[in-house]
Coordinates of C-alpha atoms and ligand atoms in Angstrom, one line a residue:
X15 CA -22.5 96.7 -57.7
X16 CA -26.1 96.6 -56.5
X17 CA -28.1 96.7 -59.4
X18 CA -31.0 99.2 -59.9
X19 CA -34.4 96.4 -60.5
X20 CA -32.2 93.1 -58.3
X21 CA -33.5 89.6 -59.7
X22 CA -35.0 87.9 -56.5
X23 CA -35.7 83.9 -56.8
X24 CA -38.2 82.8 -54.0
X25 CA -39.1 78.9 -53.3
X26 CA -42.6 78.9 -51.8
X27 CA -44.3 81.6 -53.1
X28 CA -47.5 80.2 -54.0
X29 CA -48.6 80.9 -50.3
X30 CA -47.7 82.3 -47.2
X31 CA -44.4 84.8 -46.6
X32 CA -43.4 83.5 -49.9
X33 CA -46.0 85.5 -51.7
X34 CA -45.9 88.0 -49.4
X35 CA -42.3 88.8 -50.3
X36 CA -43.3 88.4 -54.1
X37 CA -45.7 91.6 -53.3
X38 CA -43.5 93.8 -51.3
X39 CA -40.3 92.9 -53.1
X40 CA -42.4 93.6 -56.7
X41 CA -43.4 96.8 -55.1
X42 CA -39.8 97.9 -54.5
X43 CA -38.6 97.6 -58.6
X44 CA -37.2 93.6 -58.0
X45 CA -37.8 91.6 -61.0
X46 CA -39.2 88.1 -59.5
X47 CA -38.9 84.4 -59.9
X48 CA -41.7 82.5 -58.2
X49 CA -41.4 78.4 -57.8
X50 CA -43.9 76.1 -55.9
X51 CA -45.8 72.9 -56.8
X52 CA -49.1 74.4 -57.4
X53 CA -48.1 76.8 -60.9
X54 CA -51.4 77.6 -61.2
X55 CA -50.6 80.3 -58.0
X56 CA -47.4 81.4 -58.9
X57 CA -48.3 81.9 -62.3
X58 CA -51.8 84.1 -61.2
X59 CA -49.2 86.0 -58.9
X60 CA -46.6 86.4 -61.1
X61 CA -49.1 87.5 -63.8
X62 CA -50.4 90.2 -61.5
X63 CA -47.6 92.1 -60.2
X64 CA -45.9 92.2 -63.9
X65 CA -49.5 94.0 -64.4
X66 CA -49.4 96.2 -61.4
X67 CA -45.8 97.4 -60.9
X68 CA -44.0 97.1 -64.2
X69 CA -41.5 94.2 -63.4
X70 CA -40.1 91.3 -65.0
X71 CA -41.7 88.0 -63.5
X72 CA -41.1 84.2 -64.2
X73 CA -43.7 81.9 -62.8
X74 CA -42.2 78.1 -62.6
X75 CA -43.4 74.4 -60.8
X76 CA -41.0 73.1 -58.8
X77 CA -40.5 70.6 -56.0
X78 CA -37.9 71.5 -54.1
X79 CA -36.7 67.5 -53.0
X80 CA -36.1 66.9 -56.2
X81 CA -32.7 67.7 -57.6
X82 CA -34.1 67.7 -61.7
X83 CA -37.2 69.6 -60.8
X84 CA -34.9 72.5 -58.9
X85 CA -32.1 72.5 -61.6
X86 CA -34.8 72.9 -64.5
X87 CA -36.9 75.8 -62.4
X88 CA -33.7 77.6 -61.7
X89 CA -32.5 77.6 -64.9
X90 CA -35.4 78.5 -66.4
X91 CA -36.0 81.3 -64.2
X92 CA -31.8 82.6 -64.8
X93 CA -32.6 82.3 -68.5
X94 CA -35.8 83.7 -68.6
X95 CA -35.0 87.1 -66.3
X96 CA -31.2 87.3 -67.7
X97 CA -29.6 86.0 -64.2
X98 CA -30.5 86.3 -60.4
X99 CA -28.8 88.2 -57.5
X100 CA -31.1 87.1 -54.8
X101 CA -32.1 83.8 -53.4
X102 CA -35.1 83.3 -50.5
X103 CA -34.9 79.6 -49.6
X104 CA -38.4 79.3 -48.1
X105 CA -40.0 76.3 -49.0
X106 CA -40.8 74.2 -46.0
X107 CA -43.3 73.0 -43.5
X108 CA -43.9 71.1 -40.4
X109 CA -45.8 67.3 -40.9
X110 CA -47.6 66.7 -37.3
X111 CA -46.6 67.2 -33.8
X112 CA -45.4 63.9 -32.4
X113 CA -43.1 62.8 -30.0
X114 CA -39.7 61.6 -31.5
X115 CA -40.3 58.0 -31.3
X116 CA -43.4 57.8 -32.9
X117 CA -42.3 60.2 -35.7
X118 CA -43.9 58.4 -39.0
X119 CA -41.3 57.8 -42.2
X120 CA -43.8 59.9 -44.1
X121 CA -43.3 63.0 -42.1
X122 CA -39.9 62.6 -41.0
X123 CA -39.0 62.5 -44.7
X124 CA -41.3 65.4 -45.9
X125 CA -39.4 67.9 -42.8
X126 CA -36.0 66.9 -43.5
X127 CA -36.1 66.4 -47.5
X128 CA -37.9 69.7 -47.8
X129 CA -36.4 72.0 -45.3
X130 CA -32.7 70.3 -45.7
X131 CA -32.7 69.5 -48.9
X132 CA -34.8 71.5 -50.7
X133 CA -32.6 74.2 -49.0
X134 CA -29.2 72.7 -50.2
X135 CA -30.6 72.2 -53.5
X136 CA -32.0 75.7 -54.4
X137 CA -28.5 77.0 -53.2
X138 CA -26.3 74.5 -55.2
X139 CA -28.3 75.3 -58.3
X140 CA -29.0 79.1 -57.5
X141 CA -25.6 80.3 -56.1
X142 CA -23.6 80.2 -59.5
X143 CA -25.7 82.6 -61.1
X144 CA -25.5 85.2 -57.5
X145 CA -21.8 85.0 -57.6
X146 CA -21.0 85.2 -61.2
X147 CA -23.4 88.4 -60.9
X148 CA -20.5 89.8 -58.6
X149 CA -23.9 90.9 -56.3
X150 CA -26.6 89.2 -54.0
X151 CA -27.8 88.3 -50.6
X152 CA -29.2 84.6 -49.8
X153 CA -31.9 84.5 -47.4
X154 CA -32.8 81.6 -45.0
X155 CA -35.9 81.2 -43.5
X156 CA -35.5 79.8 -40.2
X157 CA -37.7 79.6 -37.4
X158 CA -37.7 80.5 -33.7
X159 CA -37.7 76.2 -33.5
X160 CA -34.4 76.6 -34.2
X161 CA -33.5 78.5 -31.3
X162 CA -35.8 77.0 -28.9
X163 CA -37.2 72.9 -29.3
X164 CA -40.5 72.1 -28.4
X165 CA -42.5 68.9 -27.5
X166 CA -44.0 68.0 -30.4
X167 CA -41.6 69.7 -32.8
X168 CA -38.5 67.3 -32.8
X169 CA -38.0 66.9 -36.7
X170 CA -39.4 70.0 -36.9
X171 CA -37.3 71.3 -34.5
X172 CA -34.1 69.9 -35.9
X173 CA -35.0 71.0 -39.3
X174 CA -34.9 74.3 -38.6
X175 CA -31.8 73.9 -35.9
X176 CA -30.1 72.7 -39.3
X177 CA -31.1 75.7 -41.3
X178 CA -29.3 78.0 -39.3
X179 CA -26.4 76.2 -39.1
X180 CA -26.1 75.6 -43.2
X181 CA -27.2 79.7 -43.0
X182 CA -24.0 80.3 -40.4
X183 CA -21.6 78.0 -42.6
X184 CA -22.8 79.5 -45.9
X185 CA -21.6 83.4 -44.9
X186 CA -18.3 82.0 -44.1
X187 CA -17.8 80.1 -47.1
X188 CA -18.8 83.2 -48.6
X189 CA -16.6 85.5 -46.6
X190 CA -14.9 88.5 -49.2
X191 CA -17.6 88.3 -51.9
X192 CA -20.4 90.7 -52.1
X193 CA -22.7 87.9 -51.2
X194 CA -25.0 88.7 -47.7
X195 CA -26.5 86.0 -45.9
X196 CA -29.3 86.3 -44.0
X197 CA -31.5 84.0 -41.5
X198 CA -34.7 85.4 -40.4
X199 CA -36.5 83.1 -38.3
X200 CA -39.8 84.1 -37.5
X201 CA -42.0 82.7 -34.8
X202 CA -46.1 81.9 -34.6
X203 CA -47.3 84.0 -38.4
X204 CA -50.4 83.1 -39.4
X205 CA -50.3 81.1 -43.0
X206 CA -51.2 77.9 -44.6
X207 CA -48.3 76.7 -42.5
X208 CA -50.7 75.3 -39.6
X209 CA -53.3 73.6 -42.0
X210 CA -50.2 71.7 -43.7
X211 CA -49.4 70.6 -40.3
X212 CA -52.3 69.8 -38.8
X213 CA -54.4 68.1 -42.2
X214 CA -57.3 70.2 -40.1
X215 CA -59.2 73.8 -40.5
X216 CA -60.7 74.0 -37.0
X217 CA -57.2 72.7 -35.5
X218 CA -55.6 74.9 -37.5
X219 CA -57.2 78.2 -36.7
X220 CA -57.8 77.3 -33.1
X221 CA -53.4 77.4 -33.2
X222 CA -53.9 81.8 -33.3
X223 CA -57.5 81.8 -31.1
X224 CA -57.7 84.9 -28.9
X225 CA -54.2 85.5 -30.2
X226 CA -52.3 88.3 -33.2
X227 CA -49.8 86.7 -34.3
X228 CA -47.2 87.7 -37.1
X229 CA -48.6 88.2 -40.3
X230 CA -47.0 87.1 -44.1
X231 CA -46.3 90.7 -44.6
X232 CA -44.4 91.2 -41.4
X233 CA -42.0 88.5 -42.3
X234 CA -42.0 90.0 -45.4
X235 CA -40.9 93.2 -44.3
X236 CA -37.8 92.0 -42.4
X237 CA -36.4 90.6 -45.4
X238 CA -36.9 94.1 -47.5
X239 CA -35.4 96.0 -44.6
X240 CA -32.5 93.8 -44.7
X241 CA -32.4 93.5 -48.5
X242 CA -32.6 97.3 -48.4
X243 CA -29.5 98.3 -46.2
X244 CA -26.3 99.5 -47.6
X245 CA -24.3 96.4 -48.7
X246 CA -21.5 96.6 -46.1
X247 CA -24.0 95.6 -43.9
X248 CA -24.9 91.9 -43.3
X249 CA -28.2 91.0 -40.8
X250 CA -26.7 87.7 -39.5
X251 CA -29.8 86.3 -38.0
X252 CA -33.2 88.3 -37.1
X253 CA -35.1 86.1 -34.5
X254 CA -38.7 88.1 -34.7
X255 CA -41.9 87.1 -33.0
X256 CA -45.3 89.0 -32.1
X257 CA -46.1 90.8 -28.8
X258 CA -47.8 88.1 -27.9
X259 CA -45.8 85.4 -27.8
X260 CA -42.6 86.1 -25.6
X261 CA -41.3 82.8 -25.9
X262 CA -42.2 79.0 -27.7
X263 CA -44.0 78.0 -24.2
X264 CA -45.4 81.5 -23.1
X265 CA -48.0 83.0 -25.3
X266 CA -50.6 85.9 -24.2
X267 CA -53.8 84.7 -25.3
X268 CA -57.5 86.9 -25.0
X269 CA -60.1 85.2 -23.9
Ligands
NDP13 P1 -47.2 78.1 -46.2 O1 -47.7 76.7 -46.0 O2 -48.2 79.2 -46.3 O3 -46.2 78.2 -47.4 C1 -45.3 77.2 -47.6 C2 -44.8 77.3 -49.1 O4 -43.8 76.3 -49.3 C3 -45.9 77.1 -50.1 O5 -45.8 78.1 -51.1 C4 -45.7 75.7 -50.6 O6 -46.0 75.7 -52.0 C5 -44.1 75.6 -50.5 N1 -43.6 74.3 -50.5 C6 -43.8 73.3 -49.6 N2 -43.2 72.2 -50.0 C7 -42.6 72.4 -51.2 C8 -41.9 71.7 -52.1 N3 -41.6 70.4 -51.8 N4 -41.4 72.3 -53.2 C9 -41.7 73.5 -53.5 N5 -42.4 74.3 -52.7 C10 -42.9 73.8 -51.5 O7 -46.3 78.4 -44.9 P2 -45.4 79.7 -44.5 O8 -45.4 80.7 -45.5 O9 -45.7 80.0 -43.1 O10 -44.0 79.0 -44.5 C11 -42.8 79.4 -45.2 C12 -41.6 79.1 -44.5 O11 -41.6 79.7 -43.2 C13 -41.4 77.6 -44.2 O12 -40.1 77.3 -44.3 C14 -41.8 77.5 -42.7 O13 -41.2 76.4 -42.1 C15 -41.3 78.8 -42.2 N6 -41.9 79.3 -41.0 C16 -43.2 79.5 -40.8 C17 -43.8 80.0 -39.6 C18 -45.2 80.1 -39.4 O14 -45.6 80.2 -38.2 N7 -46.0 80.3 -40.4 C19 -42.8 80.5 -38.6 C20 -41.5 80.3 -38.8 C21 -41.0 79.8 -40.0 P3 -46.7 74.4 -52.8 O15 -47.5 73.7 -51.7 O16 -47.5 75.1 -53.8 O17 -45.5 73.6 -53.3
8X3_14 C1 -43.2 77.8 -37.2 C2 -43.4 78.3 -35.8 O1 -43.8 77.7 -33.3 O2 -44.9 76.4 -35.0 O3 -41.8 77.7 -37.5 O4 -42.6 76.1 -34.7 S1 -43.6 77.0 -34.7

């Protein structure tokens, strides 16, 4: 049975949609546990919507390639808030723009062992706890560069191709337990996501020029309208992007 105040874990919250969802989700009555390398943000956050809306929060580092770091965050976090019922794998990023074959080890391995792995490994340690509580929904966060590749994007690309796919196979392994799974794969939103990629401000903010692109909060809001409908109902996959971009290789940009 759904509970009344659901205990949401989210990966990534120190930034971006990750602390977007921490706001909106703390605003509907979930009690909240926020991981990401940088504590001193999750902790400020966490600190801050215990203070304004009344919840339960627990603040934890963790890096999500690392199999000890995840299993000790987790379990702190279960521990700490007396279980979880929802889990928002959304730790990730994107390490440059180059072509396949000159893809550097560096970045290759940053894509795949944080939007692969990390993903695997917040699951394996987090989905116990959801399906002993007999309730929950796991969310994905995929991208629109896993429906569509780009140049530039290959590992990205992939990465994100591969979320889906564990996101598909999960809700069948899943299949007659009250246990949604949802992917929502957002396209251009305007984060610390382009400064990650690019190592450069100006580069970075010249990705949205003359552009509105999707905001934290938007993305946000897809997962509580999801999270919010009755549980017989399962959002497989919610591809959303802003007006302005109708597709990867067709955006409306103001001069
Ligand atoms: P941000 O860079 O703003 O946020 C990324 C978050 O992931 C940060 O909180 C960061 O925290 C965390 N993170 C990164 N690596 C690790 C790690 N190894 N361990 C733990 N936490 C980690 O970007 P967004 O909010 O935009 O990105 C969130 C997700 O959305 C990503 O999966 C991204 O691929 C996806 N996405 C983004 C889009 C966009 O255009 N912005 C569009 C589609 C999908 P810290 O550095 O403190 O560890
Ligand atoms: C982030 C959106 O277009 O940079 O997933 O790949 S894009």
């Amino acid at each position: 049975m759904r509970p009344e105040h659901p205990i949401v874990l989210i990966t990534g919250a120190s930034s971006g949609f990750g602390a977007a969802m921490a706001r909106l989700l703390a605003a509907e009555g979930c009690h909240l546990a926020l991981g990401a390398r940088r504590l001193e943000r999750v902790q400020a956050l966490a600190d801050e919507l215990v203070k304004t809306h009344g919840i339960r929060a627990f603040a934890g580092t963790v890096d999500t390639r690392d199999t000890v770091s995840v299993n000790a965050f987790v379990e702190a976090a279960a521990t700490s808030l007396g279980g979880l019922h929802v889990l928002i794998a959304n730790a990730g990023l994107a390490s440059g723009t180059y072509k396949l074959w000159e893809t550097p080890d560096e970045d290759l391995e940053a894509m795949m062992r944080t939007n692969i792995e990390g993903v695997v490994k917040t699951l394996r340690a987090g989905l116990p706890h959801v399906r002993k509580a007999g309730w929950g929904h796991v969310f994905f966060i995929g991208s629109t560069a896993g429906h569509q590749p780009y140049e530039g994007g290959s590992v990205y690309c992939a990465s994100k191709f591969g979320v889906r796919a564990m996101a598909h196979s999960l809700r069948l392994e899943l299949n007659g337990e009250q246990v949604r799974v949802t992917c929502v794969d957002p396209g251009m939103a305007e984060t610390e996501f382009s400064d990650v990629r690019l190592k450069d401000g100006e580069k970075a903010k010249a990705v949205y020029q003359g552009v509105k692109p999707l905001t934290a909060h938007d993305v946000a809001e897809c997962v509580r309208w999801c999270l919010a409908l009755p549980d017989h109902v399962n959002i497989d996959e919610m591809l959303v992007k802003c007006l302005d971009q109708a597709s990867v290789h067709k955006l409306h940009r103001r001069s």
